PDB file of C-alpha atoms in Angstrom:
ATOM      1  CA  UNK A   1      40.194-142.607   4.841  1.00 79.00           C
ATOM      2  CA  UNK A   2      37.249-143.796   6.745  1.00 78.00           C
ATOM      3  CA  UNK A   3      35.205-142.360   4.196  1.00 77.00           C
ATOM      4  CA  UNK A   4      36.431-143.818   1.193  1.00 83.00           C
ATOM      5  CA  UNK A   5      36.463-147.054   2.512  1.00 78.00           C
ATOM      6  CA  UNK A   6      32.773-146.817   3.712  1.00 80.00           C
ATOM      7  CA  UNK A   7      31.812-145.396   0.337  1.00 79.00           C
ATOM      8  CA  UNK A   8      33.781-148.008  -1.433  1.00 80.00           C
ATOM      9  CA  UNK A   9      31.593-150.659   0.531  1.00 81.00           C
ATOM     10  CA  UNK A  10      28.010-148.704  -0.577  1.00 87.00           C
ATOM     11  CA  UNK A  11      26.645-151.098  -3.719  1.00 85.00           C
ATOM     12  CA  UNK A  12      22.967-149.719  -3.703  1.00 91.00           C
ATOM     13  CA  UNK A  13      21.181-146.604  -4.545  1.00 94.00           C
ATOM     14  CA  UNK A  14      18.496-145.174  -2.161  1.00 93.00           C
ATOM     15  CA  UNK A  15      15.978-142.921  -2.172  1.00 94.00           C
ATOM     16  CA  UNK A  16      15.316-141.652   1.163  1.00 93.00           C
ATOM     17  CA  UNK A  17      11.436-139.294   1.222  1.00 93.00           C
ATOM     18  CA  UNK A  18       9.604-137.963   3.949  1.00 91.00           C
ATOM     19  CA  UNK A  19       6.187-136.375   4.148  1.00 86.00           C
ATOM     20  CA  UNK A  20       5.455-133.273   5.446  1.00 79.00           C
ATOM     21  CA  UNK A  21       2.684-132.429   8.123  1.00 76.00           C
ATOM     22  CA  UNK A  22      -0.808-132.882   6.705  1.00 76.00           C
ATOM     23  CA  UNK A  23      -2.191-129.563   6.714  1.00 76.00           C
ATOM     24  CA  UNK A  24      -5.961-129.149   6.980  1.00 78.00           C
ATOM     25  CA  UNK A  25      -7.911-127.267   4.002  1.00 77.00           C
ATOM     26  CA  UNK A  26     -10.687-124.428   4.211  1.00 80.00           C
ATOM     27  CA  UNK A  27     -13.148-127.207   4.697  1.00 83.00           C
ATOM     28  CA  UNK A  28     -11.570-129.187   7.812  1.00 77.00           C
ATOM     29  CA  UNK A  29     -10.400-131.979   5.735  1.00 81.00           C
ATOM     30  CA  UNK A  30      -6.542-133.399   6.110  1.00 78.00           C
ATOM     31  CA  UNK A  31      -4.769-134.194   2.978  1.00 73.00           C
ATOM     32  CA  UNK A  32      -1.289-135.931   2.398  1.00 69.00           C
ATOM     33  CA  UNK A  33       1.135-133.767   1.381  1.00 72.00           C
ATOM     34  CA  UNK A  34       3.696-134.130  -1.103  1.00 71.00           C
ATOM     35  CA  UNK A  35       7.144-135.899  -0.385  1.00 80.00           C
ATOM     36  CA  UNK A  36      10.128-134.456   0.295  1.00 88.00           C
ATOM     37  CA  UNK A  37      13.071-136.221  -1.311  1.00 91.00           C
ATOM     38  CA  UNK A  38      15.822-135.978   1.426  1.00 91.00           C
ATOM     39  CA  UNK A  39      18.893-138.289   0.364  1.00 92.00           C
ATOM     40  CA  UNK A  40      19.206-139.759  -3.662  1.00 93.00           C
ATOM     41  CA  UNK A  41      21.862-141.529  -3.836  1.00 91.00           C
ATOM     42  CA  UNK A  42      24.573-144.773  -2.962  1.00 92.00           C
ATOM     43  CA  UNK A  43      24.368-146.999   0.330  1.00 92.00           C
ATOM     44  CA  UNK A  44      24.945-149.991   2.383  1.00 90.00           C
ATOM     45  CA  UNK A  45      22.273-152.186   2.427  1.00 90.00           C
ATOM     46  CA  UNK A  46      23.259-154.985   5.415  1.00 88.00           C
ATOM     47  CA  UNK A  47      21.721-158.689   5.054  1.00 82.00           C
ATOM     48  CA  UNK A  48      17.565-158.168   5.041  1.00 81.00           C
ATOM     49  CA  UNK A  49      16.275-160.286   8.176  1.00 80.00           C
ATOM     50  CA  UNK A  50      12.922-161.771   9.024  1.00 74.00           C
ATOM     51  CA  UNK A  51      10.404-162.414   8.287  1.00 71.00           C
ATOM     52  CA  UNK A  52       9.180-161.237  11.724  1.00 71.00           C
ATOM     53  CA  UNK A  53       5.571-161.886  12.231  1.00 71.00           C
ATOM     54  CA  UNK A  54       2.955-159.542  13.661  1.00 68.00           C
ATOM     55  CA  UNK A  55      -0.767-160.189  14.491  1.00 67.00           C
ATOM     56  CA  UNK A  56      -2.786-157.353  13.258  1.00 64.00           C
ATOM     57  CA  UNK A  57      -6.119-157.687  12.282  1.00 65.00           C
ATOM     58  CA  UNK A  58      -7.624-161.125  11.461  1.00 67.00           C
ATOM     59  CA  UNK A  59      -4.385-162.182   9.095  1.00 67.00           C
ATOM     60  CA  UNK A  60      -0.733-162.058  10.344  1.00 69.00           C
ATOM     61  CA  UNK A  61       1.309-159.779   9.052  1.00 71.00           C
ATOM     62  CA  UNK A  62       4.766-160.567   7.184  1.00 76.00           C
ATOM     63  CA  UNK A  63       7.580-157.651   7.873  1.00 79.00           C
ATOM     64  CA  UNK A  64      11.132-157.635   7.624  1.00 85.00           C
ATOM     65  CA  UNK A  65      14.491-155.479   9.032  1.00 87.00           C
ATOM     66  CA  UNK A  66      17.586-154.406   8.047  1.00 89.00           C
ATOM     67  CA  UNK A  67      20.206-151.844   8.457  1.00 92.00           C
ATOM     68  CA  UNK A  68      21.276-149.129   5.280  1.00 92.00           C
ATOM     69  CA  UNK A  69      24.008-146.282   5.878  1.00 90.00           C
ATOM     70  CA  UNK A  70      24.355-143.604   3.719  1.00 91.00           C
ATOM     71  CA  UNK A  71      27.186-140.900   3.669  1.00 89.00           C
ATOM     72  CA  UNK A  72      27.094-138.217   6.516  1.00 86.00           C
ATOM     73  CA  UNK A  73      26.968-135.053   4.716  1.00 78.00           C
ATOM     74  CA  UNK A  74      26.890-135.854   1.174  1.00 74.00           C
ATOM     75  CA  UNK A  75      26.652-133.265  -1.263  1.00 74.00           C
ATOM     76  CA  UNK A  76      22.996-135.079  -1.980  1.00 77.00           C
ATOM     77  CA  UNK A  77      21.174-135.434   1.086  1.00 81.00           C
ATOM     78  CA  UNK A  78      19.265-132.623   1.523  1.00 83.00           C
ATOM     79  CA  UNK A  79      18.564-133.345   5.716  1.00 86.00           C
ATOM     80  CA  UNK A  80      19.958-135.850   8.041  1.00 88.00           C
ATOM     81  CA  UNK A  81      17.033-138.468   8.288  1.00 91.00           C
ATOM     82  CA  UNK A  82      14.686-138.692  11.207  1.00 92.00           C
ATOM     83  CA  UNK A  83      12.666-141.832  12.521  1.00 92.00           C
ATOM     84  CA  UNK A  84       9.524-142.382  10.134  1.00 91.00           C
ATOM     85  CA  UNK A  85      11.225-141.499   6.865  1.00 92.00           C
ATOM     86  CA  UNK A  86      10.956-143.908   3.928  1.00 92.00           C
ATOM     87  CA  UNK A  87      13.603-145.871   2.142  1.00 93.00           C
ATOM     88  CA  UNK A  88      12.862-146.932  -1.543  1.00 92.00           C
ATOM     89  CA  UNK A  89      15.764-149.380  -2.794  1.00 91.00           C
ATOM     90  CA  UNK A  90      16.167-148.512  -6.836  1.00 93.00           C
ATOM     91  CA  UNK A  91      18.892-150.974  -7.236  1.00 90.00           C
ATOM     92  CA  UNK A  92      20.965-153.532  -5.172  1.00 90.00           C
ATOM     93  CA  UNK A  93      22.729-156.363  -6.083  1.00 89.00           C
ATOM     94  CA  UNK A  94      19.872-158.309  -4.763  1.00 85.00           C
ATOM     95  CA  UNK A  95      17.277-158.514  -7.378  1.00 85.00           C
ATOM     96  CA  UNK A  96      14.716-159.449  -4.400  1.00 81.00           C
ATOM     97  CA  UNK A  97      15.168-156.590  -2.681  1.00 83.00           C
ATOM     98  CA  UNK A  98      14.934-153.871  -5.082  1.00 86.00           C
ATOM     99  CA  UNK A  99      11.870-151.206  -5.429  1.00 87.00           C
ATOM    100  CA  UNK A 100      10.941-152.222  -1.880  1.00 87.00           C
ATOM    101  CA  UNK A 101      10.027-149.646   0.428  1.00 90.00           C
ATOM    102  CA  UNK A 102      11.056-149.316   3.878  1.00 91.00           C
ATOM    103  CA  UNK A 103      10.569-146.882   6.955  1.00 92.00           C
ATOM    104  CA  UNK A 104      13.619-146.160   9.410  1.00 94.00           C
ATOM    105  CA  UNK A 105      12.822-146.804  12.662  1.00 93.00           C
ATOM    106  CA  UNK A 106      15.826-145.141  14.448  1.00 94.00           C
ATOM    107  CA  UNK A 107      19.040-143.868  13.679  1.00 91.00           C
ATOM    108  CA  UNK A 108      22.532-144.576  14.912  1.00 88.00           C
ATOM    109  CA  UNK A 109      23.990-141.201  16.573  1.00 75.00           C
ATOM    110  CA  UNK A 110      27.861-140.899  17.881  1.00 69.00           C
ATOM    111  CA  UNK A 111      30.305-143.368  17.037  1.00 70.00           C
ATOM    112  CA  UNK A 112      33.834-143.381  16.589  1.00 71.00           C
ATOM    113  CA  UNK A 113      34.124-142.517  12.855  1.00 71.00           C
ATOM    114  CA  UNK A 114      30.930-140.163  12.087  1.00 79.00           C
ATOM    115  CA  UNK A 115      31.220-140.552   8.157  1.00 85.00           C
ATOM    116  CA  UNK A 116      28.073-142.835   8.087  1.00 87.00           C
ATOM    117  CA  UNK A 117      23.876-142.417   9.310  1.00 88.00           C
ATOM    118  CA  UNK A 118      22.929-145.949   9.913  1.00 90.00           C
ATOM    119  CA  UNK A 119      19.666-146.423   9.790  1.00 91.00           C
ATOM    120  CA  UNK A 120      17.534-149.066  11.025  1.00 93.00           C
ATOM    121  CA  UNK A 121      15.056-150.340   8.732  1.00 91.00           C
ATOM    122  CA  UNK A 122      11.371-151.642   9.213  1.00 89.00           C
ATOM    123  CA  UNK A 123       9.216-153.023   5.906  1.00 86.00           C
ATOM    124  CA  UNK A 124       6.275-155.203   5.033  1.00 77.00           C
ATOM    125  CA  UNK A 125       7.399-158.544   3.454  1.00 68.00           C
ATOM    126  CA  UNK A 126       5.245-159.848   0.684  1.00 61.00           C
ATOM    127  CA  UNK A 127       4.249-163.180   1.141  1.00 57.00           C
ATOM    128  CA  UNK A 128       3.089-165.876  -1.536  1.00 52.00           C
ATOM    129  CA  UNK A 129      -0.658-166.481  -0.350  1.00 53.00           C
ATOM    130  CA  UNK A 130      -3.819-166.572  -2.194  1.00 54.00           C
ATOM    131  CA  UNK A 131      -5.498-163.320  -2.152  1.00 58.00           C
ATOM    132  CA  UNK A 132      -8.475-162.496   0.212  1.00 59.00           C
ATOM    133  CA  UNK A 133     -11.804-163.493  -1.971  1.00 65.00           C
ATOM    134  CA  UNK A 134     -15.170-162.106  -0.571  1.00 63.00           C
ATOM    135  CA  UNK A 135     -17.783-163.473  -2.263  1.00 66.00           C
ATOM    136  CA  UNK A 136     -20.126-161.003  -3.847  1.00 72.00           C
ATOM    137  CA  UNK A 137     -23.002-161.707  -1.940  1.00 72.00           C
ATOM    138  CA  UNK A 138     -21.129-161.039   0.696  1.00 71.00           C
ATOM    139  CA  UNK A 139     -20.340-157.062  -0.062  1.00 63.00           C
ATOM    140  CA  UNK A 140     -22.177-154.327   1.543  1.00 55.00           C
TER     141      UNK A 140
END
């Protein structure tokens, strides 16, 4: 019953990835490897919150959080997601949150009713500003 009703409540569709360890080639270099798609599928998207401001760099950065649950053992996800995964939202019924990408920053373990992994979401928030100009002169 818990279920249902959880699954009743999910209105978005995910797409959860995660990368697999770089691996170094025959000549010592480290390239990305390809992503893994763990989860594909419908969620819970709660209210997107922020933005929360960080300084890094010379310009402040713009990111925001929420929380998403997806079913707990869904015939689609592939493995339970892990810290440092990435969310893609394909469709919500907030048009300014879709094809945003997110990265889970922890997830809920335990509760009462284990038919949900809520997962708490970290991602960068884009920002109306003019972009960065360098003049040419300027370039190295």
């Amino acid at each position: 019953m818990a279920r249902r009703y959880s699954e009743a409540n999910m209105s978005a569709r995910v797409r959860v990835t995660r990368m697999a360890a770089p691996m170094p080639d025959a000549e010592g270099t480290v390239e990305a490897t390809v992503e893994e798609v763990i989860y594909l599928g419908k969620g819970r998207l709660y209210s997107v919150q922020g933005p929360m401001t960080m300084g890094l760099g010379d310009f402040p950065s713009f990111y925001s959080t929420t929380f998403l649950s997806v079913p707990m053992g869904a015939a689609a996800m592939v493995k339970d997601p892990v810290i440092n995964d990435m969310v893609e939202l394909l469709s919500t019924p907030d048009e300014n949150v879709n094809f945003r990408f997110f990265r889970v920053t922890s997830v809920d373990a335990g509760g009462m009713l284990p038919v949900v992994h809520r997962l708490h979401l970290a991602g960068y928030e884009a920002q109306n500003r003019p972009p960065d100009i360098v003049p040419e002169e300027w370039l190295v």
